[in-house]
mmCIF file of C-alpha atoms in Angstrom:
data_model
loop_
_atom_site.group_PDB
_atom_site.id
_atom_site.type_symbol
_atom_site.label_atom_id
_atom_site.label_comp_id
_atom_site.label_asym_id
_atom_site.label_seq_id
_atom_site.Cartn_x
_atom_site.Cartn_y
_atom_site.Cartn_z
ATOM 1 C CA MET A 1 -3.489 15.591 -2.540
ATOM 2 C CA ARG A 2 -4.202 12.636 -4.718
ATOM 3 C CA PHE A 3 -5.216 9.043 -4.161
ATOM 4 C CA LEU A 4 -2.695 6.540 -5.450
ATOM 5 C CA ALA A 5 -4.458 4.015 -7.660
ATOM 6 C CA ARG A 6 -4.077 4.366 -11.437
ATOM 7 C CA ARG A 7 -6.557 2.119 -13.258
ATOM 8 C CA LEU A 8 -5.212 -0.120 -16.015
ATOM 9 C CA VAL A 9 -1.741 1.423 -15.869
ATOM 10 C CA ALA A 10 1.424 -0.504 -15.197
ATOM 11 C CA ALA A 11 3.065 0.760 -12.010
ATOM 12 C CA VAL A 12 5.955 0.188 -9.746
ATOM 13 C CA VAL A 13 7.954 0.711 -6.588
ATOM 14 C CA GLY A 14 9.270 -0.823 -3.625
ATOM 15 C CA ALA A 15 9.966 -2.270 -0.329
ATOM 16 C CA VAL A 16 12.439 -1.817 2.429
ATOM 17 C CA LEU A 17 12.907 -2.925 5.986
ATOM 18 C CA LEU A 18 12.648 -0.611 8.812
ATOM 19 C CA ALA A 19 13.223 1.294 11.957
ATOM 20 C CA ALA A 20 16.682 0.415 13.086
ATOM 21 C CA VAL A 21 17.770 -0.511 9.571
ATOM 22 C CA ALA A 22 19.303 2.293 7.551
ATOM 23 C CA PRO A 23 18.384 2.320 3.838
ATOM 24 C CA PRO A 24 21.151 0.791 1.709
ATOM 25 C CA PRO A 25 22.539 2.778 -1.225
ATOM 26 C CA ALA A 26 20.885 1.621 -4.443
ATOM 27 C CA ALA A 27 18.893 2.704 -7.459
ATOM 28 C CA LEU A 28 16.252 5.383 -7.015
ATOM 29 C CA ALA A 29 12.653 4.250 -6.614
ATOM 30 C CA ILE A 30 9.238 5.200 -5.269
ATOM 31 C CA HIS A 31 10.519 8.701 -5.775
ATOM 32 C CA ASN A 32 14.039 8.970 -4.406
ATOM 33 C CA GLY A 33 13.566 5.605 -2.716
ATOM 34 C CA TYR A 34 15.869 2.581 -2.844
ATOM 35 C CA ASP A 35 16.027 -1.070 -3.839
ATOM 36 C CA ALA A 36 14.408 -3.490 -1.404
ATOM 37 C CA PRO A 37 15.503 -7.131 -0.959
ATOM 38 C CA PHE A 38 12.348 -8.875 -2.138
ATOM 39 C CA ARG A 39 13.066 -12.007 -0.093
ATOM 40 C CA GLN A 40 12.150 -9.937 2.982
ATOM 41 C CA TYR A 41 8.859 -8.782 1.445
ATOM 42 C CA ARG A 42 7.400 -11.884 -0.150
ATOM 43 C CA PHE A 43 4.056 -11.003 1.434
ATOM 44 C CA MET A 44 3.698 -8.238 -1.175
ATOM 45 C CA VAL A 45 0.809 -8.564 -3.643
ATOM 46 C CA SER A 46 0.273 -6.855 -7.005
ATOM 47 C CA LEU A 47 -3.396 -6.270 -7.818
ATOM 48 C CA ARG A 48 -4.540 -6.134 -11.443
ATOM 49 C CA PHE A 49 -7.783 -5.968 -13.377
ATOM 50 C CA ALA A 50 -8.798 -9.267 -14.976
ATOM 51 C CA GLU A 51 -9.193 -7.515 -18.321
ATOM 52 C CA ALA A 52 -5.564 -6.293 -18.080
ATOM 53 C CA PRO A 53 -3.808 -8.970 -15.996
ATOM 54 C CA ASP A 54 -0.305 -7.853 -16.958
ATOM 55 C CA ASP A 55 -0.759 -4.319 -15.590
ATOM 56 C CA HIS A 56 -0.139 -3.568 -11.910
ATOM 57 C CA PHE A 57 -2.395 -0.849 -10.522
ATOM 58 C CA CYS A 58 -2.314 -1.261 -6.725
ATOM 59 C CA GLY A 59 -0.323 -3.003 -4.036
ATOM 60 C CA GLY A 60 -1.483 -5.135 -1.155
ATOM 61 C CA THR A 61 -0.193 -7.510 1.494
ATOM 62 C CA LEU A 62 -0.955 -11.142 2.219
ATOM 63 C CA ILE A 63 -2.368 -11.233 5.779
ATOM 64 C CA ALA A 64 -3.659 -14.825 5.531
ATOM 65 C CA PRO A 65 -2.868 -17.456 2.889
ATOM 66 C CA ASP A 66 -5.983 -16.437 0.947
ATOM 67 C CA VAL A 67 -6.595 -12.834 2.142
ATOM 68 C CA VAL A 68 -5.057 -9.596 0.847
ATOM 69 C CA LEU A 69 -5.166 -6.265 2.695
ATOM 70 C CA THR A 70 -5.269 -3.198 0.436
ATOM 71 C CA ALA A 71 -6.853 0.261 0.097
ATOM 72 C CA ALA A 72 -10.582 0.701 -0.478
ATOM 73 C CA HIS A 73 -10.005 3.097 -3.347
ATOM 74 C CA CYS A 74 -8.179 0.303 -5.178
ATOM 75 C CA VAL A 75 -11.137 -2.088 -5.276
ATOM 76 C CA ALA A 76 -14.327 -0.233 -4.306
ATOM 77 C CA ASP A 77 -15.470 0.263 -7.897
ATOM 78 C CA ALA A 78 -14.578 -3.253 -9.051
ATOM 79 C CA GLY A 79 -16.587 -6.428 -8.711
ATOM 80 C CA PRO A 80 -14.712 -9.372 -7.171
ATOM 81 C CA THR A 81 -14.421 -11.183 -10.497
ATOM 82 C CA ASP A 82 -12.938 -8.043 -12.070
ATOM 83 C CA LEU A 83 -9.696 -8.530 -10.129
ATOM 84 C CA VAL A 84 -6.695 -10.856 -10.101
ATOM 85 C CA ALA A 85 -3.586 -10.900 -7.925
ATOM 86 C CA VAL A 86 0.072 -11.794 -8.307
ATOM 87 C CA VAL A 87 1.393 -12.974 -4.933
ATOM 88 C CA GLY A 88 4.961 -13.147 -3.661
ATOM 89 C CA VAL A 89 6.614 -12.325 -6.994
ATOM 90 C CA ASP A 90 8.743 -9.314 -7.940
ATOM 91 C CA VAL A 91 8.716 -7.467 -11.272
ATOM 92 C CA PRO A 92 11.220 -9.707 -13.132
ATOM 93 C CA GLY A 93 8.992 -12.737 -12.509
ATOM 94 C CA TRP A 94 5.661 -11.085 -13.271
ATOM 95 C CA PRO A 95 5.362 -12.253 -16.903
ATOM 96 C CA ARG A 96 5.465 -15.894 -15.779
ATOM 97 C CA ALA A 97 3.637 -15.541 -12.464
ATOM 98 C CA GLN A 98 0.231 -17.064 -11.818
ATOM 99 C CA ARG A 99 -2.703 -14.643 -11.873
ATOM 100 C CA VAL A 100 -4.793 -15.692 -8.886
ATOM 101 C CA PRO A 101 -8.530 -14.975 -9.276
ATOM 102 C CA VAL A 102 -10.278 -12.852 -6.650
ATOM 103 C CA VAL A 103 -13.596 -14.273 -5.458
ATOM 104 C CA ASP A 104 -14.769 -11.645 -2.957
ATOM 105 C CA ARG A 105 -13.877 -8.324 -1.367
ATOM 106 C CA ARG A 106 -15.093 -6.032 1.417
ATOM 107 C CA VAL A 107 -14.969 -2.217 1.780
ATOM 108 C CA PRO A 108 -16.087 -0.246 4.889
ATOM 109 C CA ALA A 109 -19.548 1.323 4.700
ATOM 110 C CA GLU A 110 -18.171 4.739 5.695
ATOM 111 C CA TYR A 111 -15.631 4.865 2.867
ATOM 112 C CA ASP A 112 -16.225 7.917 0.662
ATOM 113 C CA LEU A 113 -13.082 9.395 -0.871
ATOM 114 C CA THR A 114 -15.008 12.448 -2.089
ATOM 115 C CA VAL A 115 -15.190 13.493 1.590
ATOM 116 C CA ASP A 116 -11.958 12.235 3.167
ATOM 117 C CA ASN A 117 -9.936 9.040 3.397
ATOM 118 C CA ARG A 118 -11.839 7.627 6.359
ATOM 119 C CA GLY A 119 -12.134 3.835 5.992
ATOM 120 C CA ASP A 120 -9.720 3.655 3.052
ATOM 121 C CA VAL A 121 -8.992 -0.021 3.632
ATOM 122 C CA ALA A 122 -10.247 -3.231 2.042
ATOM 123 C CA VAL A 123 -9.800 -6.982 2.209
ATOM 124 C CA VAL A 124 -9.774 -9.300 -0.798
ATOM 125 C CA LEU A 125 -10.412 -13.054 -0.805
ATOM 126 C CA LEU A 126 -8.331 -15.142 -3.215
ATOM 127 C CA ALA A 127 -9.623 -18.230 -4.983
ATOM 128 C CA SER A 128 -6.965 -20.422 -3.357
ATOM 129 C CA PRO A 129 -4.463 -20.255 -0.471
ATOM 130 C CA GLN A 130 -0.973 -19.090 -1.412
ATOM 131 C CA SER A 131 2.391 -20.400 -0.231
ATOM 132 C CA ALA A 132 3.989 -16.963 0.219
ATOM 133 C CA PRO A 133 4.558 -15.819 3.819
ATOM 134 C CA THR A 134 2.046 -13.513 5.452
ATOM 135 C CA VAL A 135 2.736 -10.236 7.256
ATOM 136 C CA ARG A 136 1.634 -9.729 10.851
ATOM 137 C CA LEU A 137 -0.536 -6.731 11.662
ATOM 138 C CA GLY A 138 0.415 -4.271 14.389
ATOM 139 C CA ARG A 139 -1.850 -3.920 17.405
ATOM 140 C CA GLY A 140 -1.065 -0.249 17.989
ATOM 141 C CA GLU A 141 -0.042 2.853 16.093
ATOM 142 C CA PRO A 142 3.571 4.013 15.956
ATOM 143 C CA SER A 143 4.492 7.132 17.910
ATOM 144 C CA THR A 144 5.453 10.481 16.450
ATOM 145 C CA ARG A 145 9.087 10.457 15.242
ATOM 146 C CA ASP A 146 9.161 6.652 15.019
ATOM 147 C CA HIS A 147 10.905 5.264 11.959
ATOM 148 C CA ALA A 148 8.974 3.236 9.412
ATOM 149 C CA VAL A 149 9.239 1.877 5.892
ATOM 150 C CA THR A 150 6.834 1.757 2.967
ATOM 151 C CA VAL A 151 7.170 -0.599 0.025
ATOM 152 C CA GLY A 152 5.507 -0.945 -3.343
ATOM 153 C CA TRP A 153 5.622 -0.792 -7.121
ATOM 154 C CA GLY A 154 4.578 2.839 -7.698
ATOM 155 C CA TYR A 155 6.018 5.244 -10.244
ATOM 156 C CA THR A 156 9.452 6.691 -9.518
ATOM 157 C CA ASP A 157 8.723 10.171 -10.892
ATOM 158 C CA ALA A 158 8.348 13.128 -8.528
ATOM 159 C CA PRO A 159 4.638 13.249 -7.608
ATOM 160 C CA PRO A 160 2.255 13.913 -9.201
ATOM 161 C CA ASP A 161 4.147 13.030 -12.408
ATOM 162 C CA HIS A 162 3.841 9.370 -13.360
ATOM 163 C CA GLY A 163 5.288 7.439 -16.246
ATOM 164 C CA THR A 164 8.545 5.852 -15.068
ATOM 165 C CA ALA A 165 8.086 2.374 -13.619
ATOM 166 C CA PRO A 166 10.854 0.619 -11.676
ATOM 167 C CA THR A 167 12.115 -2.820 -12.565
ATOM 168 C CA SER A 168 11.891 -4.297 -9.070
ATOM 169 C CA LEU A 169 10.336 -3.689 -5.673
ATOM 170 C CA ARG A 170 11.370 -0.409 -4.055
ATOM 171 C CA GLY A 171 11.128 1.138 -0.643
ATOM 172 C CA ALA A 172 11.396 4.385 1.284
ATOM 173 C CA HIS A 173 12.441 5.206 4.806
ATOM 174 C CA LEU A 174 9.854 7.443 6.522
ATOM 175 C CA VAL A 175 9.326 9.182 9.853
ATOM 176 C CA VAL A 176 5.921 9.259 11.569
ATOM 177 C CA GLU A 177 4.551 12.795 11.948
ATOM 178 C CA ARG A 178 1.721 14.366 13.942
ATOM 179 C CA ASP A 179 -1.661 13.714 12.330
ATOM 180 C CA SER A 180 -2.040 17.453 11.722
ATOM 181 C CA ALA A 181 1.032 17.444 9.457
ATOM 182 C CA CYS A 182 -1.154 15.683 6.886
ATOM 183 C CA GLY A 183 -3.940 18.219 7.248
ATOM 184 C CA ALA A 184 -5.860 20.069 4.575
ATOM 185 C CA ASP A 185 -2.959 22.452 3.974
ATOM 186 C CA VAL A 186 -0.876 19.604 2.531
ATOM 187 C CA MET A 187 -3.384 16.820 1.952
ATOM 188 C CA TRP A 188 -6.364 18.116 0.058
ATOM 189 C CA ASN A 189 -9.153 16.850 -2.189
ATOM 190 C CA PRO A 190 -9.789 14.778 -0.150
ATOM 191 C CA PRO A 191 -8.200 15.692 3.211
ATOM 192 C CA SER A 192 -6.505 13.112 5.381
ATOM 193 C CA HIS A 193 -8.759 11.844 8.180
ATOM 194 C CA GLY A 194 -6.326 12.070 11.079
ATOM 195 C CA ALA A 195 -8.410 10.017 13.516
ATOM 196 C CA GLY A 196 -8.091 6.974 11.267
ATOM 197 C CA SER A 197 -4.798 7.705 9.542
ATOM 198 C CA ILE A 198 -1.072 7.771 10.195
ATOM 199 C CA CYS A 199 0.900 10.657 8.713
ATOM 200 C CA ALA A 200 4.483 9.986 7.638
ATOM 201 C CA SER A 201 7.092 11.793 5.582
ATOM 202 C CA GLY A 202 10.404 11.134 3.907
ATOM 203 C CA ASN A 203 13.387 13.438 3.760
ATOM 204 C CA ARG A 204 13.520 13.127 -0.020
ATOM 205 C CA ALA A 205 11.439 10.036 -0.778
ATOM 206 C CA ALA A 206 7.747 10.146 -1.676
ATOM 207 C CA VAL A 207 5.073 7.626 -2.624
ATOM 208 C CA ASN A 208 3.309 8.003 -5.959
ATOM 209 C CA TYR A 209 0.600 6.475 -8.148
ATOM 210 C CA GLY A 210 0.732 2.668 -7.998
ATOM 211 C CA ASP A 211 1.822 2.540 -4.352
ATOM 212 C CA SER A 212 -1.779 2.533 -3.093
ATOM 213 C CA GLY A 213 -2.717 -0.380 -0.876
ATOM 214 C CA GLY A 214 0.873 -1.122 0.066
ATOM 215 C CA PRO A 215 2.073 -1.292 3.680
ATOM 216 C CA LEU A 216 3.565 1.026 6.268
ATOM 217 C CA LEU A 217 5.922 -1.210 8.245
ATOM 218 C CA VAL A 218 7.703 -0.905 11.596
ATOM 219 C CA GLY A 219 10.130 -3.235 13.344
ATOM 220 C CA ASP A 220 8.784 -5.913 15.663
ATOM 221 C CA GLY A 221 11.887 -5.935 17.870
ATOM 222 C CA ARG A 222 12.875 -9.390 16.679
ATOM 223 C CA GLY A 223 14.348 -8.612 13.291
ATOM 224 C CA GLY A 224 11.006 -8.704 11.484
ATOM 225 C CA VAL A 225 8.277 -6.223 10.668
ATOM 226 C CA ARG A 226 4.639 -5.552 11.458
ATOM 227 C CA GLN A 227 2.230 -3.692 9.226
ATOM 228 C CA VAL A 228 0.730 -0.622 10.879
ATOM 229 C CA GLY A 229 -0.721 1.209 7.884
ATOM 230 C CA VAL A 230 -2.076 0.983 4.336
ATOM 231 C CA VAL A 231 -1.001 3.522 1.694
ATOM 232 C CA SER A 232 -3.946 5.849 1.112
ATOM 233 C CA LEU A 233 -3.061 9.418 0.027
ATOM 234 C CA PHE A 234 -0.042 11.429 -1.044
ATOM 235 C CA SER A 235 0.696 15.103 -1.390
ATOM 236 C CA ASP A 236 1.036 16.545 -4.882
ATOM 237 C CA LYS A 237 2.241 19.870 -3.476
ATOM 238 C CA PRO A 238 5.697 20.527 -4.988
ATOM 239 C CA GLY A 239 8.411 19.696 -2.495
ATOM 240 C CA ALA A 240 6.032 18.071 0.005
ATOM 241 C CA ARG A 241 6.944 14.528 0.972
ATOM 242 C CA TYR A 242 3.950 13.580 3.112
ATOM 243 C CA ALA A 243 1.734 10.537 2.817
ATOM 244 C CA SER A 244 -1.343 9.422 4.731
ATOM 245 C CA PHE A 245 -1.721 5.749 5.656
ATOM 246 C CA THR A 246 -4.947 4.147 6.888
ATOM 247 C CA SER A 247 -4.293 2.949 10.445
ATOM 248 C CA VAL A 248 -4.377 -0.844 10.804
ATOM 249 C CA ALA A 249 -4.920 -0.530 14.567
ATOM 250 C CA VAL A 250 -7.963 1.727 14.119
ATOM 251 C CA GLU A 251 -9.412 -0.593 11.467
ATOM 252 C CA SER A 252 -8.438 -3.887 13.171
ATOM 253 C CA ARG A 253 -11.951 -4.775 14.304
ATOM 254 C CA TRP A 254 -13.375 -4.009 10.869
ATOM 255 C CA ILE A 255 -10.629 -6.055 9.173
ATOM 256 C CA ALA A 256 -11.319 -9.106 11.356
ATOM 257 C CA GLY A 257 -15.065 -8.838 10.809
ATOM 258 C CA ALA A 258 -14.718 -8.366 7.066
ATOM 259 C CA VAL A 259 -12.451 -11.406 6.726
ATOM 260 C CA ALA A 260 -14.957 -13.495 8.711
ATOM 261 C CA SER A 261 -17.786 -12.191 6.532
ATOM 262 C CA MET A 262 -15.973 -13.193 3.333
ATOM 263 C CA ARG A 263 -15.318 -16.669 4.679
ATOM 264 C CA ARG A 264 -18.971 -17.124 5.602
ATOM 265 C CA GLY A 265 -19.978 -15.841 2.177
#
């Protein structure tokens, strides 16, 4: 199993709606994913390093006008001023999009990806509020066999190969599995921490490098979506289509406290 950030490498892949919505036929993405209508995912954020502002390396979501939710492994080794963000813009508009400076970030104290993916979540404070819409966070975890969607700009190759970047946001339709399905037999080095993660799989689709920090989304019953997970780990076992997402519900108290801490700081 591998973590999904790829430093200083341009990445790709997409977004798609959810649960009761069947994936539309379109170009392949993620790996064996499909095109996602970006207008429905304008809360998506592309994180870059300030020294390479044209190169996407991780995804994220806008959860407040000036706050991005992402994975800890995307930002833990970077200082706040090392990062910039592109908010609410898809790949075709990236060359002209504003690079928004990052002024602060928080990572859980227990995060240690050499052990497992416990606490693989982070919040990032932007230098200024953005006009893009925000995504609402789910209050609970989805149930086993629930339908979900992941979106991002990761590579479209079959994991763990990486080199083919999509030209727009992509998505994949997934099904929530038992936590044990993302155990050490599939997710290894590090293993998925089931108590704080959501395991999901696609029939043919799989997340890849560059999808890290992106969302796991479920329907809100009103035609919209809620974010219930953050892309953390994927399986590089041939033929396996599992991914482990940090649970937003489990980390909700930490997220709220970290955002408050950044604002005070």
